[in-house]
Short mmCIF file of C-alpha atoms in Angstrom, two decimals:
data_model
loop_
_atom_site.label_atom_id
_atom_site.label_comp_id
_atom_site.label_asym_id
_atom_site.label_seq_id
_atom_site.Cartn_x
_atom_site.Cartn_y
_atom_site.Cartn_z
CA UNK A 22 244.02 80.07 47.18
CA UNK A 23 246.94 77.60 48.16
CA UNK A 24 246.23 75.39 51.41
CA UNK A 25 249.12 77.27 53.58
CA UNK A 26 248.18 80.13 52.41
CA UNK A 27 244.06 79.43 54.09
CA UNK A 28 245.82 78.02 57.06
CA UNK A 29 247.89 81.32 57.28
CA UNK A 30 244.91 83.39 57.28
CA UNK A 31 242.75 80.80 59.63
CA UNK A 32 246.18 80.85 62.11
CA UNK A 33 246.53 84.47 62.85
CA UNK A 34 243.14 85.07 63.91
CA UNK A 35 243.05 81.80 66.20
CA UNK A 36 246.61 83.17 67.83
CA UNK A 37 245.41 86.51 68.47
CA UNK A 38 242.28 85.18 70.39
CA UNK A 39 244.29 82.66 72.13
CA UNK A 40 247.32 85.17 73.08
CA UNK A 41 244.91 88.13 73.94
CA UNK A 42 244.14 88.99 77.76
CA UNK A 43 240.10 88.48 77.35
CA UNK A 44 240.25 84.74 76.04
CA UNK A 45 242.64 83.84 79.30
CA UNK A 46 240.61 85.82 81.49
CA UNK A 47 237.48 83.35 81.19
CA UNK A 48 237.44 80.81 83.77
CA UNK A 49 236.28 77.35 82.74
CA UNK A 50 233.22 75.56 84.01
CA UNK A 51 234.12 74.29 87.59
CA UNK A 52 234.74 70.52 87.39
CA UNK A 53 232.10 69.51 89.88
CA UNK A 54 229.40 71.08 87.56
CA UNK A 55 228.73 73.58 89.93
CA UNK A 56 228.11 76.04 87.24
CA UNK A 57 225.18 73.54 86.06
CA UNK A 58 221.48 74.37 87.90
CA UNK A 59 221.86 72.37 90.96
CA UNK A 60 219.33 73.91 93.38
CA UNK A 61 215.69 73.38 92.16
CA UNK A 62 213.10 76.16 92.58
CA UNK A 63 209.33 76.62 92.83
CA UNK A 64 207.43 79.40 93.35
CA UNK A 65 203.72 79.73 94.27
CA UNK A 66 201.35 82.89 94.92
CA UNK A 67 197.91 82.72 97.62
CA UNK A 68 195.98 82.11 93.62
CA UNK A 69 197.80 79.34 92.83
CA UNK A 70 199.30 77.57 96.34
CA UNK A 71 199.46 73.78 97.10
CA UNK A 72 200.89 72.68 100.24
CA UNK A 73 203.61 70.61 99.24
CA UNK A 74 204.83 67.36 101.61
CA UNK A 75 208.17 68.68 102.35
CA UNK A 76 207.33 72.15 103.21
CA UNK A 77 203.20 72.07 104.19
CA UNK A 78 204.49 73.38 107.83
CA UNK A 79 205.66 76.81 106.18
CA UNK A 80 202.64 79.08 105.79
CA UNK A 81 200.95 79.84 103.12
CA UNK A 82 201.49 82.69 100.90
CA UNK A 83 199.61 85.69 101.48
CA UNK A 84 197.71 87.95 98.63
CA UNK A 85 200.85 90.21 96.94
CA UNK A 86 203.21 87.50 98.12
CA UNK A 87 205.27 84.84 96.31
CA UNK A 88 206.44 81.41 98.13
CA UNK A 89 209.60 80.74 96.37
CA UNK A 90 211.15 77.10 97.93
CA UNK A 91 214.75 75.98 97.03
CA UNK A 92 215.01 72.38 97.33
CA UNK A 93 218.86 71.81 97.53
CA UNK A 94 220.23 68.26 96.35
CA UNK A 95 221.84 66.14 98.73
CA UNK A 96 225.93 66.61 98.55
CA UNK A 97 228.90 64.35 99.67
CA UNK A 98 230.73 67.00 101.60
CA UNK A 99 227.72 69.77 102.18
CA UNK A 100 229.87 71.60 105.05
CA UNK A 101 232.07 72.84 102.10
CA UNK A 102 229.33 74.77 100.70
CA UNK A 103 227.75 77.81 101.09
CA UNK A 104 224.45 79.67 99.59
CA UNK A 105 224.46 83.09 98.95
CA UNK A 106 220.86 84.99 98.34
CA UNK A 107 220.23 88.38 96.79
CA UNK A 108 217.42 90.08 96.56
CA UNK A 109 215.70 92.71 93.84
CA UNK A 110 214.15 93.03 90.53
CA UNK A 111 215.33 93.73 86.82
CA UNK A 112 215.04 97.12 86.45
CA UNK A 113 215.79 98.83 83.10
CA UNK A 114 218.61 101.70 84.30
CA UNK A 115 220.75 104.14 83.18
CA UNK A 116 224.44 104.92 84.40
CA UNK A 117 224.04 105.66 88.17
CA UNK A 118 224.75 103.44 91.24
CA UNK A 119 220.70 102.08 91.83
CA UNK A 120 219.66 99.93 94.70
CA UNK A 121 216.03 99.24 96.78
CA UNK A 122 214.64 99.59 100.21
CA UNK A 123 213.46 96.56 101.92
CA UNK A 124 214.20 94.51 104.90
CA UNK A 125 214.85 91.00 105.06
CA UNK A 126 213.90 89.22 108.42
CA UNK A 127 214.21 85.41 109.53
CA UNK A 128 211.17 84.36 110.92
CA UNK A 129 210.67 80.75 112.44
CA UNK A 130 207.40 78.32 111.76
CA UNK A 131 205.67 77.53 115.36
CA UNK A 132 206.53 74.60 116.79
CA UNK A 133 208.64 73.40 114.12
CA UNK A 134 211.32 75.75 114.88
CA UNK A 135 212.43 75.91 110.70
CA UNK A 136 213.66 78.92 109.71
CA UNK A 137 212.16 80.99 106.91
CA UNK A 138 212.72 84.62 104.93
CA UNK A 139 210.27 87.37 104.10
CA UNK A 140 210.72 90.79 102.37
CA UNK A 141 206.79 92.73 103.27
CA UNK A 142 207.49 95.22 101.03
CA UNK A 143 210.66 96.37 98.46
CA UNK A 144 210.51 100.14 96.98
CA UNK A 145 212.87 102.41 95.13
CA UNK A 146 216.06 103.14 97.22
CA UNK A 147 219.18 105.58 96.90
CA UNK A 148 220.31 106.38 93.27
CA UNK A 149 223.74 107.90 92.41
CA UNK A 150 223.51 111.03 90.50
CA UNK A 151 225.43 111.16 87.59
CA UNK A 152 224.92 113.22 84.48
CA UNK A 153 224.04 110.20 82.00
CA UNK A 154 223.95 112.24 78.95
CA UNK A 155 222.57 110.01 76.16
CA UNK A 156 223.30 106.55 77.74
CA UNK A 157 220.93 104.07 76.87
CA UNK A 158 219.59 102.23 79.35
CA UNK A 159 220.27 98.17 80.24
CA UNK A 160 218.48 95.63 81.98
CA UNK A 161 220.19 94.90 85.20
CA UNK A 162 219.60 93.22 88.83
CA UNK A 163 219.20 95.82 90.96
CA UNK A 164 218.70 94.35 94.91
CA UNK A 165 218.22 95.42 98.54
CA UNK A 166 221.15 95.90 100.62
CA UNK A 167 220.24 92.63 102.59
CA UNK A 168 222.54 89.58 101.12
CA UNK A 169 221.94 86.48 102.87
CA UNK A 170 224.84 83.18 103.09
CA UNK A 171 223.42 80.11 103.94
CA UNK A 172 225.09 76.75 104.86
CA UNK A 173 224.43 74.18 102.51
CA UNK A 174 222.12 71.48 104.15
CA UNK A 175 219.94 69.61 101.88
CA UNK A 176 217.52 68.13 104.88
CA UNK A 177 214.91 70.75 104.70
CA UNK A 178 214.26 73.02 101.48
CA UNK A 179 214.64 77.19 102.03
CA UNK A 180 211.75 78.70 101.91
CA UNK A 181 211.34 82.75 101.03
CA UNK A 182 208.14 84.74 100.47
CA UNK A 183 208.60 88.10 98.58
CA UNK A 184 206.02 90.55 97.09
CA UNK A 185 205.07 89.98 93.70
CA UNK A 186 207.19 90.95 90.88
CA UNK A 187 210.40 90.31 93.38
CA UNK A 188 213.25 88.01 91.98
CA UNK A 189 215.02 85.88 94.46
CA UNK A 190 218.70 84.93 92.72
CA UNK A 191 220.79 82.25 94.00
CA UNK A 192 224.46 81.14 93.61
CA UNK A 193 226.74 78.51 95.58
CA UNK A 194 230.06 78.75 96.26
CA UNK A 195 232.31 75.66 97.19
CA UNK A 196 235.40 76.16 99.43
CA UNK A 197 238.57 74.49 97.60
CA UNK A 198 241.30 75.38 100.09
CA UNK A 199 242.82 73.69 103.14
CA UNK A 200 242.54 75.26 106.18
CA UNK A 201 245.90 77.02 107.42
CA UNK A 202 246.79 76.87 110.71
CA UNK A 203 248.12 79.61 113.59
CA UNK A 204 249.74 78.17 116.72
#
């Protein structure tokens, strides 16, 4: 084969990714890096704890419960910044609407006055209906109806404890607009 006619044939399949509606629908990476792992995590059950410095006040874990601590890194402008928390566990499902019972309450260490989160106990909640059919199933996040937003302040690490086999999922948004005023 002639070179034009290979770049022909490379050129047509490059246009129609570049022209079709899913390659402009992905958003690039933010330019802060905020899509990059900023918020380190640890996790420790009553087998395994070890009072670390920053967060000995918090009690310990209890049997059936996991400590998870997110130690958030110190930011220039952390009043633009939010953390949102969800809730659940991976569940392998099929085509319905799935969620889980279980209540998220703050709680506050004595005499420090820190805040902290606990789920006691998360079971299988409401379920859509839907005929499946032959569906297979997928892997997915299902959570409790409890979300949680957090202001972003690095001083003192956020501490949760969940029962075993619980996933805690983090994300955090930035705001980039001005504020608009109303007089």
């Amino acid at each position: 084969m002639k070179l034009p006619q290979l770049c022909h044939l490379a050129a047509v399949p490059l246009a129609f990714t570049l022209l079709s509606f899913n390659a402009s629908a992905v958003s690039p990476p933010h330019p802060t890096g905020l899509d990059a792992p900023m918020i380190s995590v640890s996790s420790m059950n009553a087998n395994n704890y070890a009072p670390v410095e920053t967060v000995k006040m918090f009690p310990a874990p209890k049997k059936g419960m996991v400590q998870h601590i997110l130690t958030l890194p110190k930011l220039e402008n952390e009043t633009d910044y939010m953390v949102e928390i969800q809730i659940g566990q991976t569940q392998l499902v099929d085509c319905n609407k799935h969620g889980l019972n279980g209540q998220l309450k703050e709680l506050t260490v004595e005499g420090w006055g820190y805040n902290y989160y606990q789920v006691d106990e998360i079971s299988e909640g409401p379920s859509t209906m839907m005929a499946c059919f032959e569906l297979a199933k997928k892997e997915a996040f299902v959570q409790i109806p409890d979300e949680l937003t957090l202001r972003y302040d690095s001083r003192l690490p956020k501490v949760f404890y969940l029962p075993e086999g619980a996933e805690l999922r983090f994300r955090t948004w930035k705001a980039d607009s001005t504020y608009q005023y109303s007089k």
